[in-house]
Coordinates of C-alpha atoms in Angstrom, one line a residue:
Chain J
M15 CA 62.4 37.9 200.4
I16 CA 60.2 36.6 197.6
A17 CA 56.6 37.6 198.0
I18 CA 53.9 35.0 197.3
I19 CA 50.6 37.0 196.7
D20 CA 47.8 35.8 199.0
Y21 CA 44.5 36.8 197.4
G22 CA 42.3 33.9 198.6
M23 CA 42.8 31.7 195.6
G24 CA 44.2 28.3 196.6
N25 CA 46.9 26.6 198.5
L26 CA 50.0 28.9 198.6
R27 CA 51.8 26.9 201.3
S28 CA 53.1 24.3 198.8
V29 CA 54.6 27.1 196.7
Q30 CA 56.4 28.4 199.7
K31 CA 57.5 25.0 200.8
G32 CA 58.8 24.3 197.3
L33 CA 60.8 27.5 197.3
E34 CA 62.2 26.7 200.7
K35 CA 63.3 23.2 199.5
A36 CA 65.0 24.9 196.6
G37 CA 66.8 27.1 199.1
Y38 CA 64.8 30.4 198.9
A39 CA 62.9 32.1 201.7
S40 CA 59.6 33.7 200.9
V41 CA 56.6 35.3 202.6
I42 CA 52.9 34.7 201.9
T43 CA 51.4 38.2 201.9
A44 CA 48.1 40.0 201.4
D45 CA 49.8 43.4 201.9
P46 CA 50.2 45.4 198.7
E47 CA 53.1 47.3 200.2
Q48 CA 55.1 44.1 201.0
V49 CA 54.6 43.1 197.3
R50 CA 55.9 46.5 196.1
Q51 CA 59.0 46.1 198.3
A52 CA 59.8 42.5 197.4
P53 CA 62.8 41.7 195.1
G54 CA 60.7 39.0 193.3
V55 CA 57.0 38.1 193.3
I56 CA 55.0 35.0 192.7
L57 CA 51.3 35.0 191.7
P58 CA 49.9 31.5 192.2
G59 CA 46.3 30.5 192.1
V60 CA 43.6 27.9 191.4
G61 CA 39.9 28.7 190.8
A62 CA 38.0 30.9 188.4
F63 CA 39.5 33.7 186.4
A64 CA 36.8 36.3 187.1
D65 CA 36.8 35.6 190.9
A66 CA 40.6 35.9 190.9
M67 CA 40.7 39.3 189.1
N68 CA 38.0 40.5 191.5
N69 CA 40.0 39.4 194.5
L70 CA 43.2 41.0 193.1
R71 CA 41.3 44.3 192.6
T72 CA 39.6 44.4 196.1
S73 CA 42.9 43.5 197.8
G74 CA 44.7 46.3 196.0
M75 CA 47.2 44.0 194.3
I76 CA 46.8 45.1 190.7
E77 CA 48.9 48.3 190.9
P78 CA 51.7 46.7 192.9
I79 CA 51.9 43.8 190.4
Q80 CA 52.1 46.3 187.5
E81 CA 54.8 48.2 189.3
V82 CA 56.9 45.1 190.0
V83 CA 56.7 44.1 186.4
A84 CA 57.5 47.6 185.1
A85 CA 60.5 47.8 187.4
G86 CA 61.9 44.7 185.7
K87 CA 61.8 42.6 188.9
P88 CA 61.5 38.8 188.6
F89 CA 57.8 37.8 188.5
L90 CA 56.3 34.3 188.2
G91 CA 52.7 33.4 187.5
I92 CA 51.6 29.8 188.2
C93 CA 48.6 28.1 186.7
L94 CA 45.6 30.6 187.1
G95 CA 48.2 33.2 188.1
F96 CA 49.8 32.6 184.7
Q97 CA 46.5 33.0 182.9
L98 CA 45.8 36.3 184.8
M99 CA 48.9 37.8 183.2
F100 CA 47.2 37.9 179.8
E101 CA 44.7 40.4 178.4
A102 CA 41.5 38.5 178.7
S103 CA 39.9 35.1 179.4
E104 CA 36.8 33.5 177.9
E105 CA 36.2 31.6 181.2
G106 CA 32.7 32.4 182.3
G107 CA 32.2 35.0 179.6
N108 CA 34.8 37.6 178.7
F109 CA 36.9 39.0 181.5
Q110 CA 39.8 41.3 181.5
G111 CA 43.1 40.2 182.9
L112 CA 46.3 42.0 184.0
G113 CA 47.5 42.5 180.4
I114 CA 51.1 42.0 181.3
F115 CA 51.4 39.9 178.1
P116 CA 49.3 40.3 174.9
G117 CA 47.0 37.3 174.3
Q118 CA 43.8 35.5 175.3
V119 CA 42.9 32.7 177.6
R120 CA 40.8 30.1 175.9
R121 CA 38.9 26.9 176.7
L122 CA 40.7 23.6 175.9
P123 CA 39.1 22.1 172.7
P124 CA 36.3 19.5 173.1
G125 CA 37.0 15.8 172.5
L126 CA 39.5 15.2 175.3
K127 CA 38.9 15.0 179.1
V128 CA 38.8 18.3 180.8
P129 CA 40.4 19.3 183.1
H130 CA 43.7 18.4 181.5
M131 CA 44.9 16.7 184.7
G132 CA 48.3 14.9 185.1
W133 CA 51.8 14.8 183.9
N134 CA 52.7 16.1 180.4
A135 CA 55.9 16.6 178.6
L136 CA 57.3 20.0 177.5
T137 CA 58.7 20.9 174.1
I138 CA 61.2 23.6 174.6
R139 CA 60.8 26.4 172.0
Q140 CA 63.6 28.7 173.1
A141 CA 66.5 28.6 175.5
N142 CA 66.1 30.6 178.7
P143 CA 67.9 30.7 182.1
F144 CA 64.5 30.0 183.6
M145 CA 64.8 26.5 182.0
D146 CA 68.3 25.7 183.3
G147 CA 68.6 22.0 183.9
I148 CA 65.3 21.2 182.2
S149 CA 65.6 19.2 179.0
D150 CA 63.3 18.8 176.2
G151 CA 60.6 16.2 177.0
A152 CA 60.7 16.9 180.8
E153 CA 57.4 16.2 182.4
F154 CA 55.4 18.5 184.8
Y155 CA 52.0 18.3 186.6
F156 CA 49.1 20.2 185.0
V157 CA 45.6 20.8 186.2
H158 CA 43.6 23.3 184.0
S159 CA 40.6 23.6 181.7
Y160 CA 41.8 26.8 179.9
Y161 CA 45.0 27.6 178.2
V162 CA 46.8 30.8 177.2
D163 CA 47.1 31.8 173.5
P164 CA 49.9 34.5 173.4
A165 CA 49.5 37.1 170.7
D166 CA 53.3 37.3 170.4
P167 CA 54.8 33.9 169.6
G168 CA 58.1 35.2 170.8
L169 CA 56.8 34.9 174.3
I170 CA 56.5 31.1 174.1
I171 CA 59.3 29.3 175.9
A172 CA 57.8 25.8 176.0
T173 CA 54.6 24.1 174.8
A174 CA 52.8 20.9 175.8
D175 CA 50.5 18.7 173.7
Y176 CA 46.9 18.1 174.7
G177 CA 44.7 18.0 171.6
L178 CA 46.7 21.1 170.6
H179 CA 50.2 22.4 171.3
F180 CA 49.4 25.0 173.9
C181 CA 51.8 27.4 175.7
A182 CA 53.1 25.8 178.9
I183 CA 55.7 28.5 179.7
A184 CA 55.8 32.1 178.5
G185 CA 58.2 34.8 179.4
R186 CA 60.2 37.9 178.6
E187 CA 63.2 39.2 180.4
H188 CA 62.4 38.5 184.1
V189 CA 58.7 37.9 183.8
F190 CA 57.5 34.3 183.5
G191 CA 54.4 32.2 183.7
A192 CA 53.9 28.5 183.9
Q193 CA 50.6 26.7 183.2
F194 CA 51.7 23.7 185.2
H195 CA 52.4 23.5 189.0
P196 CA 56.2 23.5 189.6
E197 CA 55.5 23.1 193.3
K198 CA 53.8 19.7 192.5
S199 CA 56.2 18.5 189.8
S200 CA 58.7 16.8 192.0
D201 CA 62.5 17.4 191.5
L202 CA 62.2 19.1 188.1
G203 CA 59.5 21.4 189.4
L204 CA 61.7 22.4 192.3
K205 CA 64.5 23.1 189.8
I206 CA 62.2 25.6 188.1
L207 CA 61.5 27.3 191.4
E208 CA 65.2 27.3 192.1
N209 CA 65.9 29.0 188.7
F210 CA 63.4 31.7 189.6
G211 CA 65.0 32.2 193.0
K212 CA 68.4 32.5 191.3
Q213 CA 67.1 35.3 189.1
V214 CA 65.6 37.1 192.1
H215 CA 69.0 37.0 193.8
A216 CA 70.9 38.0 190.6
C217 CA 68.7 41.1 190.1
Chain P
M3 CA 50.9 13.9 175.4
L4 CA 49.2 13.4 178.8
K5 CA 50.7 10.5 180.7
K6 CA 48.9 7.7 182.5
R7 CA 49.3 8.1 186.3
I8 CA 50.5 5.5 188.7
I9 CA 49.2 6.2 192.2
P10 CA 50.2 4.2 195.4
C11 CA 47.5 4.3 198.1
L12 CA 48.4 4.5 201.7
D13 CA 46.0 3.4 204.4
V14 CA 46.6 5.6 207.5
H15 CA 45.4 4.6 211.0
G16 CA 46.4 6.5 214.1
G17 CA 49.1 8.4 212.2
R18 CA 50.8 5.3 210.8
V19 CA 50.5 3.5 207.5
V20 CA 48.9 0.1 208.1
K21 CA 48.6 -3.0 206.0
G22 CA 45.9 -5.5 206.4
T23 CA 43.1 -7.3 204.7
N24 CA 39.6 -5.8 204.9
F25 CA 40.5 -3.7 207.9
V26 CA 41.5 -6.7 210.0
N27 CA 45.0 -8.0 210.9
L28 CA 46.3 -4.4 210.6
R29 CA 50.1 -4.3 210.8
D30 CA 52.3 -1.2 211.1
A31 CA 54.0 -0.4 207.8
G32 CA 55.8 2.8 208.7
D33 CA 55.6 6.5 208.8
P34 CA 53.3 8.0 206.2
V35 CA 55.5 11.0 205.5
E36 CA 58.6 8.9 205.0
L37 CA 56.8 6.4 202.7
A38 CA 55.3 9.2 200.7
A39 CA 58.7 10.8 200.2
T40 CA 60.1 7.4 199.1
Y41 CA 57.3 6.9 196.6
D42 CA 57.9 10.4 195.2
Q43 CA 61.6 9.6 194.8
E44 CA 60.7 6.3 193.1
G45 CA 58.6 8.2 190.5
A46 CA 55.0 7.9 191.7
D47 CA 52.9 10.4 189.9
E48 CA 50.5 11.1 192.8
L49 CA 49.6 9.7 196.2
V50 CA 46.3 8.8 197.9
F51 CA 46.0 8.7 201.7
L52 CA 43.0 6.9 203.0
D53 CA 42.2 7.8 206.7
I54 CA 40.7 4.6 208.1
T55 CA 40.6 5.8 211.7
A56 CA 37.2 7.5 211.4
S57 CA 37.2 9.3 214.8
S58 CA 37.7 12.9 215.7
D59 CA 41.0 12.1 217.4
G60 CA 42.0 10.4 214.2
R61 CA 41.1 13.5 212.2
A62 CA 43.5 15.7 214.2
I63 CA 46.3 13.2 213.7
M64 CA 45.5 12.9 210.0
L65 CA 45.7 16.7 209.6
D66 CA 49.1 16.5 211.2
V67 CA 50.2 13.8 208.7
V68 CA 48.9 16.0 205.8
R69 CA 50.8 19.0 207.1
H70 CA 54.1 17.1 207.4
T71 CA 53.6 15.4 204.0
A72 CA 53.0 18.8 202.3
E73 CA 56.4 20.0 203.7
E74 CA 58.3 17.0 202.3
V75 CA 56.5 15.7 199.3
F76 CA 56.3 17.7 196.0
I77 CA 53.8 15.6 194.0
P78 CA 50.0 16.0 194.3
F79 CA 48.2 14.0 197.0
T80 CA 44.6 13.2 197.8
V81 CA 43.2 12.6 201.2
G82 CA 40.0 10.6 201.8
G83 CA 38.1 9.0 204.6
G84 CA 35.4 10.4 206.8
L85 CA 35.1 13.9 205.4
R86 CA 31.6 15.1 205.9
T87 CA 31.4 18.8 205.8
I88 CA 32.8 21.8 203.8
E89 CA 34.8 22.6 206.9
D90 CA 36.3 19.1 206.9
I91 CA 37.3 19.7 203.3
R92 CA 38.7 23.2 203.9
D93 CA 40.8 21.9 206.9
M94 CA 42.4 19.2 204.7
L95 CA 43.1 21.5 201.8
K96 CA 44.5 24.2 204.2
A97 CA 46.7 21.5 205.8
G98 CA 48.2 21.0 202.3
A99 CA 46.2 18.3 200.6
D100 CA 45.8 19.0 196.8
K101 CA 42.6 17.1 196.5
I102 CA 40.1 15.4 198.9
S103 CA 38.0 12.4 198.2
L104 CA 34.4 11.9 199.2
N105 CA 32.5 8.6 199.3
T106 CA 29.7 8.0 201.8
S107 CA 29.1 11.7 202.4
A108 CA 28.8 12.4 198.7
V109 CA 26.0 9.8 198.4
Q110 CA 24.2 11.1 201.5
T111 CA 24.7 14.8 200.7
P112 CA 25.4 15.3 197.0
R113 CA 25.4 19.0 197.6
L114 CA 28.8 18.5 199.3
I115 CA 30.2 17.9 195.8
S116 CA 28.8 21.0 194.2
D117 CA 29.5 23.2 197.3
G118 CA 33.1 21.9 197.4
A119 CA 33.6 22.4 193.7
W120 CA 32.2 25.9 193.9
K121 CA 34.3 26.9 196.9
F122 CA 37.6 25.2 196.1
G123 CA 37.4 24.2 192.4
S124 CA 36.5 21.0 190.7
Q125 CA 40.1 20.0 190.4
C126 CA 40.3 19.2 194.2
I127 CA 37.1 17.3 194.5
V128 CA 37.5 13.5 193.9
V129 CA 34.5 11.3 194.3
A130 CA 35.3 7.7 195.3
I131 CA 32.8 5.1 194.1
D132 CA 32.7 1.6 195.6
A133 CA 31.0 -0.5 192.9
R134 CA 29.7 -4.1 193.2
R135 CA 28.2 -6.2 190.4
R136 CA 24.5 -6.7 190.7
R137 CA 23.5 -10.1 191.9
H138 CA 20.6 -12.5 191.6
A139 CA 18.4 -13.0 194.7
D140 CA 20.5 -16.1 195.5
G141 CA 23.6 -14.0 195.6
T142 CA 25.2 -15.2 192.4
V143 CA 26.5 -12.9 189.8
D144 CA 25.0 -12.8 186.3
P145 CA 28.1 -12.8 184.1
T146 CA 26.1 -11.8 181.0
Q147 CA 25.0 -8.6 182.7
D148 CA 27.3 -5.6 183.2
A149 CA 25.5 -3.7 185.9
W150 CA 27.0 -2.4 189.1
E151 CA 25.6 -1.0 192.3
V152 CA 27.0 1.8 194.5
Y153 CA 28.0 0.8 198.1
I154 CA 28.8 3.1 201.0
H155 CA 30.1 2.8 204.6
G156 CA 33.3 1.1 203.4
G157 CA 31.3 -1.4 201.3
R158 CA 28.9 -2.5 204.1
T159 CA 25.7 -0.7 202.8
A160 CA 24.1 -1.1 199.4
T161 CA 22.4 2.0 198.1
G162 CA 20.5 0.6 195.2
M163 CA 22.0 3.3 193.0
D164 CA 23.4 2.4 189.6
V165 CA 27.2 3.2 189.3
L166 CA 27.0 4.7 185.8
T167 CA 24.1 6.9 186.7
W168 CA 25.9 8.1 189.9
A169 CA 29.2 8.6 188.0
R170 CA 27.4 10.9 185.5
E171 CA 25.7 12.7 188.4
V172 CA 28.9 13.4 190.3
E173 CA 30.4 14.8 187.1
K174 CA 27.4 17.1 186.7
L175 CA 27.7 18.2 190.3
G176 CA 31.3 19.3 189.7
A177 CA 33.6 16.5 190.7
G178 CA 36.9 16.7 189.0
E179 CA 37.8 13.1 189.1
I180 CA 36.4 9.6 190.0
L181 CA 38.2 7.1 192.1
L182 CA 36.5 3.8 191.1
T183 CA 36.9 0.7 193.2
S184 CA 35.6 -2.7 192.3
M185 CA 34.5 -4.4 195.5
D186 CA 34.3 -7.7 193.6
C187 CA 38.0 -7.5 192.6
D188 CA 39.4 -5.7 195.6
G189 CA 41.8 -7.9 197.5
T190 CA 41.6 -10.7 194.9
K191 CA 44.8 -9.8 193.0
D192 CA 43.0 -11.0 189.9
G193 CA 43.0 -7.6 188.2
Y194 CA 40.7 -4.6 187.9
D195 CA 37.1 -5.1 186.8
I196 CA 37.9 -4.0 183.2
A197 CA 34.2 -3.9 182.1
L198 CA 33.4 -1.6 185.0
T199 CA 36.4 0.6 184.5
R200 CA 35.7 1.0 180.8
A201 CA 32.0 1.6 181.3
V202 CA 32.6 4.4 183.8
S203 CA 35.5 5.9 181.8
E204 CA 33.2 6.1 178.7
A205 CA 30.3 7.4 180.7
V206 CA 32.1 10.6 181.9
T207 CA 34.5 13.2 180.6
I208 CA 36.4 13.6 183.8
P209 CA 39.5 11.4 184.6
V210 CA 38.9 8.0 186.2
I211 CA 41.3 6.2 188.6
A212 CA 41.0 2.5 188.5
S213 CA 41.2 0.7 191.8
G214 CA 40.8 -2.7 193.3
G215 CA 42.3 -6.0 192.3
V216 CA 45.8 -5.4 191.1
G217 CA 48.1 -8.4 191.4
N218 CA 50.6 -7.8 188.7
L219 CA 51.8 -5.3 186.2
E220 CA 49.7 -6.7 183.3
H221 CA 46.6 -5.8 185.4
I222 CA 47.7 -2.2 185.5
R223 CA 48.3 -2.2 181.7
A224 CA 44.9 -3.7 181.1
G225 CA 43.2 -1.1 183.3
L226 CA 44.9 1.8 181.5
T227 CA 44.3 0.5 178.0
E228 CA 41.2 -1.9 177.7
G229 CA 39.7 -0.2 180.8
K230 CA 40.5 3.3 179.5
A231 CA 41.4 4.6 182.9
D232 CA 43.5 7.7 183.2
A233 CA 45.3 6.5 186.3
A234 CA 45.9 3.3 188.1
L235 CA 45.8 3.0 191.9
A236 CA 47.4 0.1 193.8
A237 CA 48.3 -0.6 197.4
S238 CA 49.6 -4.0 198.2
I239 CA 51.9 -4.7 195.2
F240 CA 53.8 -1.5 196.1
H241 CA 53.7 -1.9 199.9
Y242 CA 54.9 -5.4 199.8
K243 CA 57.6 -4.4 197.3
E244 CA 56.4 -7.0 194.8
Y245 CA 57.0 -4.4 192.2
T246 CA 58.6 -1.0 192.4
I247 CA 57.1 2.1 190.7
R248 CA 60.1 2.1 188.4
E249 CA 59.5 -1.5 187.3
T250 CA 55.8 -0.7 186.7
K251 CA 56.7 2.3 184.5
E252 CA 59.3 0.4 182.6
Y253 CA 56.8 -2.4 181.9
L254 CA 54.1 0.0 180.8
E255 CA 56.5 1.9 178.6
K256 CA 57.5 -1.3 176.9
C257 CA 53.8 -2.0 176.2
G258 CA 53.4 1.4 174.6
V259 CA 51.4 3.0 177.5
P260 CA 52.5 6.7 177.9
V261 CA 54.0 7.1 181.4
R262 CA 56.0 9.8 183.0
R263 CA 59.7 9.0 182.8
W264 CA 61.3 7.9 185.9
Q265 CA 63.9 10.4 187.0
K266 CA 66.0 10.9 190.0
K267 CA 68.5 13.5 191.0

């Protein structure tokens, strides 16, 4: 069963419901052991970066996450969960992240309304099974004030345009992150969750 | 490019969607979960549920509606109406609402905005502002003056507060979005108060949802362009099937307004 990590950051139920609608069972768990054992793991999250890292640390989730990723199991970070996958964030100062991917989390540039809230279109930068059935220009629901700036451009699967072309999906092998909320992006969002579920079952 | 959002609003009373004018002549309009799912499939970008029951029994029923909606509907939805405490907010978010909207309680207890934003994040705290044009002592509107006053208690109580000042204040307190309703235009079907919408949109750097007065698609276009709103909320034109969400988006697209493409499985 896919494990959805519960570390006190936001509404996880919609992620679980979305997976269920896409045909995949999951468990919302705060138990590091259950995360270790899971065939696939999702790290959701809304809120502040530093709080989230703190919560991951105190709940003993950092090691299991690193193990799951090192083992090559499918892993998906959503929104704040995506940002946490990078080395550091400038939100609230300078805070260290999980460092699964090289790169920084930066504040969206001034001049446009922040948070970037609403539906925005993706430009697909490279083909990936995670994007099956998603065509260039497909729209997803975003809510965020910071964006990830991967140090390795080869990680970028899709971008979106909000004052700058920022990374909307990054990934390598079975490890992915999305800045938008697939669980709130109607049919196409559910398709993304389905693609993730398929990878979990194929591994 | 960020798209302009189209948001149907559903008034919920006793667990059912109701239609009516100014809370009178309420008629049953169906099951909220079913209607929400239909709007999702028609291409709505977001939904707003307004709980007009305002009783503790009503709250329990509303929580149930929210729970069921969260299981069936995979677009963001906001719940407003009678939320007074952090616990009220937490309950709604836990039940599955993505955002909650505060109106009277935000004016009476501004700390509710900052506490809510601190605990749950700005992105889920919407402040609803009911705005009415200032009037002369004899009740007439001075059309040369663009000044609006904040009302609470469903538009029954004037607060004396200036709308633009309050809008800036709620942004400072941590609100993530403003749901702006023109009381002068609400129910008229003559269109949004464009001057109001524009003034508030320009006064803050958080998104503004225009509300009150939509009678046709041109009104929506005007609110999103001249009014500079980020999203357009409407109730009756969608409920009475005068226009579908799809028609709305096709019209806006033709006018050059960026909207999310309508897609269906």
